[in-house]
PDB file of C-alpha atoms in Angstrom:
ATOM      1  CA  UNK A 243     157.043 -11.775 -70.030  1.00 93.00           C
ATOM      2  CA  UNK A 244     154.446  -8.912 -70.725  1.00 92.00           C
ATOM      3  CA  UNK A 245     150.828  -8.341 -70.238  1.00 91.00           C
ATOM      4  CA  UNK A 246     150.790 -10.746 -67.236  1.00 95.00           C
ATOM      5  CA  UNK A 247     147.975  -8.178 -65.422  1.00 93.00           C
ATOM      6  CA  UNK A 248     144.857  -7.480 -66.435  1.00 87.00           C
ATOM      7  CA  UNK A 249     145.050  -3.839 -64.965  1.00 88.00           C
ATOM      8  CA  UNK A 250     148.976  -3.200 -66.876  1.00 89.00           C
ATOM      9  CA  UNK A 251     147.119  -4.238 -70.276  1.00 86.00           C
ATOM     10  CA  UNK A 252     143.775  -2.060 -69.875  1.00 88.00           C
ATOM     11  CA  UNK A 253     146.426   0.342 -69.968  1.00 88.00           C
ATOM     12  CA  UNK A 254     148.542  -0.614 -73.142  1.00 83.00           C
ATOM     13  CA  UNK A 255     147.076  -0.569 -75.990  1.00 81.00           C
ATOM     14  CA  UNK A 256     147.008  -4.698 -76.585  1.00 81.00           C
ATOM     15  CA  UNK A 257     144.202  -7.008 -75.736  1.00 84.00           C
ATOM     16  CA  UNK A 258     144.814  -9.435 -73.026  1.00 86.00           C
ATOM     17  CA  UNK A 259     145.914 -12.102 -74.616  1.00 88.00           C
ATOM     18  CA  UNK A 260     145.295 -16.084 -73.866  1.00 93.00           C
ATOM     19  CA  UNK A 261     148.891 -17.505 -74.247  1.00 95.00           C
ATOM     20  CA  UNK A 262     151.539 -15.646 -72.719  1.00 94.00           C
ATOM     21  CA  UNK A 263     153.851 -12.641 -74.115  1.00 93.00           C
ATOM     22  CA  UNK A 264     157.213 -13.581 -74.240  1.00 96.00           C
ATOM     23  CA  UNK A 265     160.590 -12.554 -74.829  1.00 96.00           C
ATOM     24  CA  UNK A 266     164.504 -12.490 -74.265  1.00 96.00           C
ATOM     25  CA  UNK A 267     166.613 -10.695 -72.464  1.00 97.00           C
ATOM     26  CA  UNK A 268     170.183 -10.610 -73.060  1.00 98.00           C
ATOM     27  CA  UNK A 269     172.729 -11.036 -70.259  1.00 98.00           C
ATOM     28  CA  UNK A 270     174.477  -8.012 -70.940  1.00 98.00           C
ATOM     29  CA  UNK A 271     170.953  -6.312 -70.477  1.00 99.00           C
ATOM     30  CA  UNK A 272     171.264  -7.154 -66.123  1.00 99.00           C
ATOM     31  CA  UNK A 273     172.624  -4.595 -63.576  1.00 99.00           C
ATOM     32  CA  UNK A 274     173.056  -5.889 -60.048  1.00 99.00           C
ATOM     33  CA  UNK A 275     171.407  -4.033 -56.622  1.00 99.00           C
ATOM     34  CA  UNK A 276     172.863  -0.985 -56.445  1.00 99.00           C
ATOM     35  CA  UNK A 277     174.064  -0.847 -59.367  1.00 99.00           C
ATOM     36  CA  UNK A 278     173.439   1.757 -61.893  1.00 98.00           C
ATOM     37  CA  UNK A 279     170.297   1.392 -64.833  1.00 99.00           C
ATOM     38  CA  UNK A 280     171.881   3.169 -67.477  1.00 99.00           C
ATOM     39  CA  UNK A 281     169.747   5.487 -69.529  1.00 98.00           C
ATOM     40  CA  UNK A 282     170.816   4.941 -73.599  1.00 98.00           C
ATOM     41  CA  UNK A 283     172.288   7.646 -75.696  1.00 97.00           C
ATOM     42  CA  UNK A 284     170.055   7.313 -77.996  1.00 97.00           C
ATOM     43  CA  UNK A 285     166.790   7.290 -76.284  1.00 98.00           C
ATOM     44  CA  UNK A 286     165.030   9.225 -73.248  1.00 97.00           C
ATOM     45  CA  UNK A 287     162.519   6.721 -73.351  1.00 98.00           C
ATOM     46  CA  UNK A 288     163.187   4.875 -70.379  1.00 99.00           C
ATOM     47  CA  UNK A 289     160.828   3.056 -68.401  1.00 99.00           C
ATOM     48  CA  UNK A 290     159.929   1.415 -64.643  1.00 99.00           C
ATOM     49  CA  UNK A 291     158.805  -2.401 -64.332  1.00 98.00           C
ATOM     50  CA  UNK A 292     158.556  -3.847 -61.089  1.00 99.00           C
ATOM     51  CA  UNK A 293     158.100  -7.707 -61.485  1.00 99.00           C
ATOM     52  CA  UNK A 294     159.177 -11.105 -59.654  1.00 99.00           C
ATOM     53  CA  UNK A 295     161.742 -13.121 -60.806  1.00 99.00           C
ATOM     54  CA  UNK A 296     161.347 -16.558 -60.933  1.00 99.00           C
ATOM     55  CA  UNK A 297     164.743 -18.975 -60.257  1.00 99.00           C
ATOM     56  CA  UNK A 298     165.166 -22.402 -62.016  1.00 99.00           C
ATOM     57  CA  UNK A 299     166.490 -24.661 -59.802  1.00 99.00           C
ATOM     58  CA  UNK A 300     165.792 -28.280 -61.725  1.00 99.00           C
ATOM     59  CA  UNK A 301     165.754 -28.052 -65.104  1.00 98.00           C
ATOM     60  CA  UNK A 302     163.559 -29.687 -67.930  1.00 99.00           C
ATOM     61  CA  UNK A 303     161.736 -29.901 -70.912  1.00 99.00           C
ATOM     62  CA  UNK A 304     157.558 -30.580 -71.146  1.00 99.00           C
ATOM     63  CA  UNK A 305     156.977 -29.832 -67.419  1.00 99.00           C
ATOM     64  CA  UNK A 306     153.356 -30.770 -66.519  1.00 99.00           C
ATOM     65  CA  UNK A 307     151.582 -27.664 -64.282  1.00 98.00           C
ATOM     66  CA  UNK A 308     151.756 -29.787 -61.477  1.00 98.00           C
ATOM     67  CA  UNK A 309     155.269 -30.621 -61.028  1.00 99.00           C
ATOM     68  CA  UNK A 310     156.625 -27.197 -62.275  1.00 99.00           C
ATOM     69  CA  UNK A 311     156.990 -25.454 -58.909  1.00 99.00           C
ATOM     70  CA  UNK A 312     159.437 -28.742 -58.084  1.00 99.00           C
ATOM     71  CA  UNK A 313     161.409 -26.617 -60.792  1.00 99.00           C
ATOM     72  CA  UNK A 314     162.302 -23.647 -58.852  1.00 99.00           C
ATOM     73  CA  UNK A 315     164.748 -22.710 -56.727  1.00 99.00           C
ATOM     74  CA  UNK A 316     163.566 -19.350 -55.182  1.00 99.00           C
ATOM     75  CA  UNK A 317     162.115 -15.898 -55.604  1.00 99.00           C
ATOM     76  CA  UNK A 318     163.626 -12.189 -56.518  1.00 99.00           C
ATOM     77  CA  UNK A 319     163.005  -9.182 -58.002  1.00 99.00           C
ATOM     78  CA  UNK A 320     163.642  -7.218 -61.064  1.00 99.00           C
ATOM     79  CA  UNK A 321     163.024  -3.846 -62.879  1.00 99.00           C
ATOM     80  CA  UNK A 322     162.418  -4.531 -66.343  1.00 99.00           C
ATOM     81  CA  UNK A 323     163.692  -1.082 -67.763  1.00 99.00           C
ATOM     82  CA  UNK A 324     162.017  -0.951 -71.015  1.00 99.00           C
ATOM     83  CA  UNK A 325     163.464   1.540 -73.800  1.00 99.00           C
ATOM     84  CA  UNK A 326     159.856   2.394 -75.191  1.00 98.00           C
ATOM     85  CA  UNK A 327     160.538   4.418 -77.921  1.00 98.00           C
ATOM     86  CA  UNK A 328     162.549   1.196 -79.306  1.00 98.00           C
ATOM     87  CA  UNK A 329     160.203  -1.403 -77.717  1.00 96.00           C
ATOM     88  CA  UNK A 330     157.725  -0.331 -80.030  1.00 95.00           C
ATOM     89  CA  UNK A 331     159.296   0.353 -83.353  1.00 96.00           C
ATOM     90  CA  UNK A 332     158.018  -3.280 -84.126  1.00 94.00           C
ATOM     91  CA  UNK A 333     155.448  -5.787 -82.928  1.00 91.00           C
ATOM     92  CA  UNK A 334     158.468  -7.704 -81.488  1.00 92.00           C
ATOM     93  CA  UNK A 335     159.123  -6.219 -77.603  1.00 94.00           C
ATOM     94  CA  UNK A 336     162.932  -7.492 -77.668  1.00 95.00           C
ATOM     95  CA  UNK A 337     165.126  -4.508 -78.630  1.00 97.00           C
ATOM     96  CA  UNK A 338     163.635  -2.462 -76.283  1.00 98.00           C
ATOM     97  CA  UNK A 339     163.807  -4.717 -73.669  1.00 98.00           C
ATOM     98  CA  UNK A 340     167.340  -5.867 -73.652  1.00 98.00           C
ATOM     99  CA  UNK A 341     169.410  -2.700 -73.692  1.00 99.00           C
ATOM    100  CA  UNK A 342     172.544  -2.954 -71.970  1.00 98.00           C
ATOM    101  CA  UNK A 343     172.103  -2.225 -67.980  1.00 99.00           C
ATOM    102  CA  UNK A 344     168.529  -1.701 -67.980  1.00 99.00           C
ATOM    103  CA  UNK A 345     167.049  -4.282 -66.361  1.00 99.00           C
ATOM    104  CA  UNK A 346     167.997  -4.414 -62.222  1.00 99.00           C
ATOM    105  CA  UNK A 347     168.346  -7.980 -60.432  1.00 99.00           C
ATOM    106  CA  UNK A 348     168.453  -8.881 -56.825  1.00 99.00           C
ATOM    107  CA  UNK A 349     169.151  -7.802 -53.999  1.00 99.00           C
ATOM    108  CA  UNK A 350     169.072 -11.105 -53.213  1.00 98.00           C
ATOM    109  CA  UNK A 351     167.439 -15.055 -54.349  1.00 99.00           C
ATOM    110  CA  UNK A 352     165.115 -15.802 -51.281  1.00 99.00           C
ATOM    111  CA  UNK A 353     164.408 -19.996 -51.614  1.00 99.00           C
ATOM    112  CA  UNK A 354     160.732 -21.375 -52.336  1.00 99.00           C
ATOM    113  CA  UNK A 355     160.311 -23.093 -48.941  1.00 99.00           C
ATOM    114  CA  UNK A 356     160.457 -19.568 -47.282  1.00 99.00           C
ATOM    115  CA  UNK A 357     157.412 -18.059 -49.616  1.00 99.00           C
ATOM    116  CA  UNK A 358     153.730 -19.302 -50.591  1.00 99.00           C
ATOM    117  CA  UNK A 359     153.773 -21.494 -53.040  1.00 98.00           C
ATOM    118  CA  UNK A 360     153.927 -20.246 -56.871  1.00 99.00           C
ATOM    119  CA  UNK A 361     154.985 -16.534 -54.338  1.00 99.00           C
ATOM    120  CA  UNK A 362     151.710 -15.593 -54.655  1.00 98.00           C
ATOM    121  CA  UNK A 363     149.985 -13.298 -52.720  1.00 98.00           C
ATOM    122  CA  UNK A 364     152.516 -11.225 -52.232  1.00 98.00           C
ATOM    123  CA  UNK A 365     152.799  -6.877 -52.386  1.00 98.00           C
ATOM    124  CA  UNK A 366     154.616  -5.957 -55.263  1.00 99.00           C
ATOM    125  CA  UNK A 367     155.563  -2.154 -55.486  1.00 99.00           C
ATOM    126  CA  UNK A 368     157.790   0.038 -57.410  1.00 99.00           C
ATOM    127  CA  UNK A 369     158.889   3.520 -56.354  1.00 99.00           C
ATOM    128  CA  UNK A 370     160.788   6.187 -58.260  1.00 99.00           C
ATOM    129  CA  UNK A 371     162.268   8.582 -55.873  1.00 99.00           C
ATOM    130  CA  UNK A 372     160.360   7.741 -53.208  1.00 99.00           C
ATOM    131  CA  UNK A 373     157.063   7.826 -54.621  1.00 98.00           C
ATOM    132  CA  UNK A 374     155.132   4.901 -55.320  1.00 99.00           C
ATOM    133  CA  UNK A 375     154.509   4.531 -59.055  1.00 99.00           C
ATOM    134  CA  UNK A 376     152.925   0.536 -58.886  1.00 98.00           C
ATOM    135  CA  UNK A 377     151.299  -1.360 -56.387  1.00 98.00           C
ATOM    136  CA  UNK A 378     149.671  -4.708 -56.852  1.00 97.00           C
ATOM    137  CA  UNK A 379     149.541  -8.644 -55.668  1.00 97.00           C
ATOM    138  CA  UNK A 380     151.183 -11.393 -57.126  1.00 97.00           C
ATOM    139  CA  UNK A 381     147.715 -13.045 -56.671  1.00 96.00           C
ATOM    140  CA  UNK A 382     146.457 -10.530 -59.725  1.00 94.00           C
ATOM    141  CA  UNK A 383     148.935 -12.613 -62.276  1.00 96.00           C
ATOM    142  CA  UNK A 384     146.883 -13.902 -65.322  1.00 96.00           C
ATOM    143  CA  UNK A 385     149.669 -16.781 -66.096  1.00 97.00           C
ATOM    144  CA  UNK A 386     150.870 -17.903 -62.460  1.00 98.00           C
ATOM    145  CA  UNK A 387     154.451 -19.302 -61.959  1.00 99.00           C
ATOM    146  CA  UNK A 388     153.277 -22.762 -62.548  1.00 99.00           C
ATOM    147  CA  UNK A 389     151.773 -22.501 -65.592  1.00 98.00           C
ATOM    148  CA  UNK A 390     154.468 -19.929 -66.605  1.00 98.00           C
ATOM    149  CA  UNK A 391     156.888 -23.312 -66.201  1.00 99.00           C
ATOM    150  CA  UNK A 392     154.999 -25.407 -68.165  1.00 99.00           C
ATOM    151  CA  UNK A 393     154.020 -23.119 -71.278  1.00 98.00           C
ATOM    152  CA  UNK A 394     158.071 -22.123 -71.090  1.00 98.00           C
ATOM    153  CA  UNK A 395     159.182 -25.731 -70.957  1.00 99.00           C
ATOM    154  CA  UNK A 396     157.131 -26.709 -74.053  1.00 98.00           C
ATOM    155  CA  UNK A 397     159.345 -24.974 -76.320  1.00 98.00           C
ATOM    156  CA  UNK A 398     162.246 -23.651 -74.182  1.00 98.00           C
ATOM    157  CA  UNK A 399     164.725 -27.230 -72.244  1.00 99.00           C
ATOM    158  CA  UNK A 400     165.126 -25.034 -69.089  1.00 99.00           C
ATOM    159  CA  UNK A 401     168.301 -24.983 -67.128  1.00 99.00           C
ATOM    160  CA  UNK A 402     169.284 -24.230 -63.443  1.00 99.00           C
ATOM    161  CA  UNK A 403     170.034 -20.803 -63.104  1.00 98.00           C
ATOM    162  CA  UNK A 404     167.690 -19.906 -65.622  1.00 99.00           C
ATOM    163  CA  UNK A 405     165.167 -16.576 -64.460  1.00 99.00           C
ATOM    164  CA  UNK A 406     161.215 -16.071 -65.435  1.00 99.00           C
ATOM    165  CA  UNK A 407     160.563 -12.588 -64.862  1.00 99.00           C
ATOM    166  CA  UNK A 408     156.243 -12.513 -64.213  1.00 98.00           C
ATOM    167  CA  UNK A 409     155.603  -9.370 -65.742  1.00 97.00           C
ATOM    168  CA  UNK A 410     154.133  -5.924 -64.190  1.00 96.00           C
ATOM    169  CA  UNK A 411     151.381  -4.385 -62.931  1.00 96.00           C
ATOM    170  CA  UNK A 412     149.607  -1.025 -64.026  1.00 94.00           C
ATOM    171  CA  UNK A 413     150.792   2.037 -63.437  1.00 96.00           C
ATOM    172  CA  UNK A 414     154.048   2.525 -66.372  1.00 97.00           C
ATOM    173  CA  UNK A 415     155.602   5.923 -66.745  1.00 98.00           C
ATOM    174  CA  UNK A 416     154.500   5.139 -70.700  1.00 96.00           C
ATOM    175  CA  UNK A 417     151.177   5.117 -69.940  1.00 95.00           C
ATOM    176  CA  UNK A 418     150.688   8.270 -67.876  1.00 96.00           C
ATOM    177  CA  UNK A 419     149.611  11.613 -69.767  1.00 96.00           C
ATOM    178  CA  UNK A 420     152.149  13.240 -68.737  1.00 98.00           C
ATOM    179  CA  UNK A 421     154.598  10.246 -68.894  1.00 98.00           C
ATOM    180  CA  UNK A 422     156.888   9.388 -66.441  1.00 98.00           C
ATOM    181  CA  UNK A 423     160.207   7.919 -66.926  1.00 99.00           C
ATOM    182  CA  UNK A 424     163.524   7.589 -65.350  1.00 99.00           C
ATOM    183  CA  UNK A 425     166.239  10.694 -65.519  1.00 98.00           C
ATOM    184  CA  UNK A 426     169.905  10.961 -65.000  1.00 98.00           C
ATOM    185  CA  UNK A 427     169.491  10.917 -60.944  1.00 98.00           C
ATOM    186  CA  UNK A 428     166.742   9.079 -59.834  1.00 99.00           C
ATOM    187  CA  UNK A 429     166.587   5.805 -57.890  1.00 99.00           C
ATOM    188  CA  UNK A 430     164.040   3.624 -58.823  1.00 99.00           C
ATOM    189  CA  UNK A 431     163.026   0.691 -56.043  1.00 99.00           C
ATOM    190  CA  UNK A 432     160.775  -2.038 -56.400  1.00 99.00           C
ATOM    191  CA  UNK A 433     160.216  -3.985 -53.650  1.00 99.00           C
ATOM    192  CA  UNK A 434     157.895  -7.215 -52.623  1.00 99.00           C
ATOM    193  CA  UNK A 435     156.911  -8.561 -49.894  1.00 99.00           C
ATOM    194  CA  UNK A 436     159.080 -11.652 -48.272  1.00 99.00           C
ATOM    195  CA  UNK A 437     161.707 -10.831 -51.005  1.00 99.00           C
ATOM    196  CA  UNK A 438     163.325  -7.713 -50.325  1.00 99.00           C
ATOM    197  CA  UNK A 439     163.845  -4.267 -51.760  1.00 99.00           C
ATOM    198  CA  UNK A 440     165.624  -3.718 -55.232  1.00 99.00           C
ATOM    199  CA  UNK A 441     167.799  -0.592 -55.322  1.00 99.00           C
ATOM    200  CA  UNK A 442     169.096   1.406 -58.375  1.00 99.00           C
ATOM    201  CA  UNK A 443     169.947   4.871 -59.618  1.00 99.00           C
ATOM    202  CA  UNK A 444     169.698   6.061 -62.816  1.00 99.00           C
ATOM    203  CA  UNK A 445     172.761   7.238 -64.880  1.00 98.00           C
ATOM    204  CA  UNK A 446     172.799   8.295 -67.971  1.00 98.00           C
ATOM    205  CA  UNK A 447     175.031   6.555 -70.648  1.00 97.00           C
ATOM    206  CA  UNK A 448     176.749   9.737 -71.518  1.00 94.00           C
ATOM    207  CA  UNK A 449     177.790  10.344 -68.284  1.00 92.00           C
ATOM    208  CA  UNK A 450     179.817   7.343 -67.673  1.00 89.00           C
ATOM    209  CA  UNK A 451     181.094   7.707 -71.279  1.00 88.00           C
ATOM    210  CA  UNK A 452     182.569  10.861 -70.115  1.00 87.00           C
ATOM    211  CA  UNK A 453     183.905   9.356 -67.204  1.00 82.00           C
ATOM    212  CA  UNK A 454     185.548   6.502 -68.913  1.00 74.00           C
TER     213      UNK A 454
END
């Protein structure tokens, strides 16, 4: 989802907004830990976005706030590689969002029991070559996993297996004058606290072509 913290929208250009921002992503859109994010072709517009992914473990339709957290199975992390440029050729995010190996997954799923409930309060940071580009608390969410659940579940049956990913924090390459996005050669990490540390390098798209 987007615009999940207050700081991350001050610096978009949208108002915060009172129901939650959603979109899809596309399976063919997930690269594992260590795998590569692959820069498109056609774009050099690609961006960081450290968030927490949420794992359905018991499915459901209409789940009240109160129960939802009974709906999930554990806790990981992603980087929500967003292809600006094409994010933002319309008002709808998903084209941008779901280009193929853009958005990392893992390292690993750790289980609810082992975190505060709903994760929060936990340090969420992303760093591109070593440098720390975002830092923030899961506390700072506007929508919290619970009510992330229910809102979801209105519209959406949920299954096991299914992933939430919470949204990011402020400090996006888009948003910095001058911007700063990912190149052929980086590694990007984002890491949070009781989860572990998400690893990928950049490649771009051209350069595996070639390989192939």
């Amino acid at each position: 989802m987007g615009l999940n913290y207050v700081d991350h929208t001050k610096e978009s250009p949208y108002e915060q907004p009172d129901y939650p921002t959603l979109f899809l992503r596309l399976t063919t859109s997930l690269t594992a830990h260590e795998s590569p994010i692959v820069r498109p072709a056609c774009s050099d517009s690609l961006d960081f976005e450290g968030e927490l992914a949420v794992v359905i473990g018991k499915g459901g339709r209409h789940i009240p706030r109160e129960q939802a957290l009974d709906h999930v199975f554990g806790y990981s992390v992603f980087n929500d590689g967003s292809v600006r440029e094409y994010q933002f050729k319309t008002p709808q995010w998903t084209v941008g969002k779901t280009f193929d190996s853009t958005g990392g997954f893992g390292p690993a799923v750790v289980t609810a029991d082992e975190l505060p409930p709903g994760a929060r309060g936990l340090l969420l940071e992303t760093r591109l070559n070593g440098q720390t580009v975002q830092s923030a608390n899961t506390e700072d969410m506007v929508f919290d996993v619970a009510t992330l659940i229910q809102v979801i579940s209105e519209a959406i049956t949920l299954h096991p297996g299914d992933v939430i990913v919470a949204g990011t924090p402020a400090g996006i390459g888009w948003a910095r004058n001058p911007k700063l996005l990912m190149r052929d050669g980086d590694v990007c990490e984002v890491s949070i606290e009781g989860i572990g540390t998400l690893r990928n390098p950049v490649v771009d798209e051209t350069r595996l072509q070639a390989r192939a």
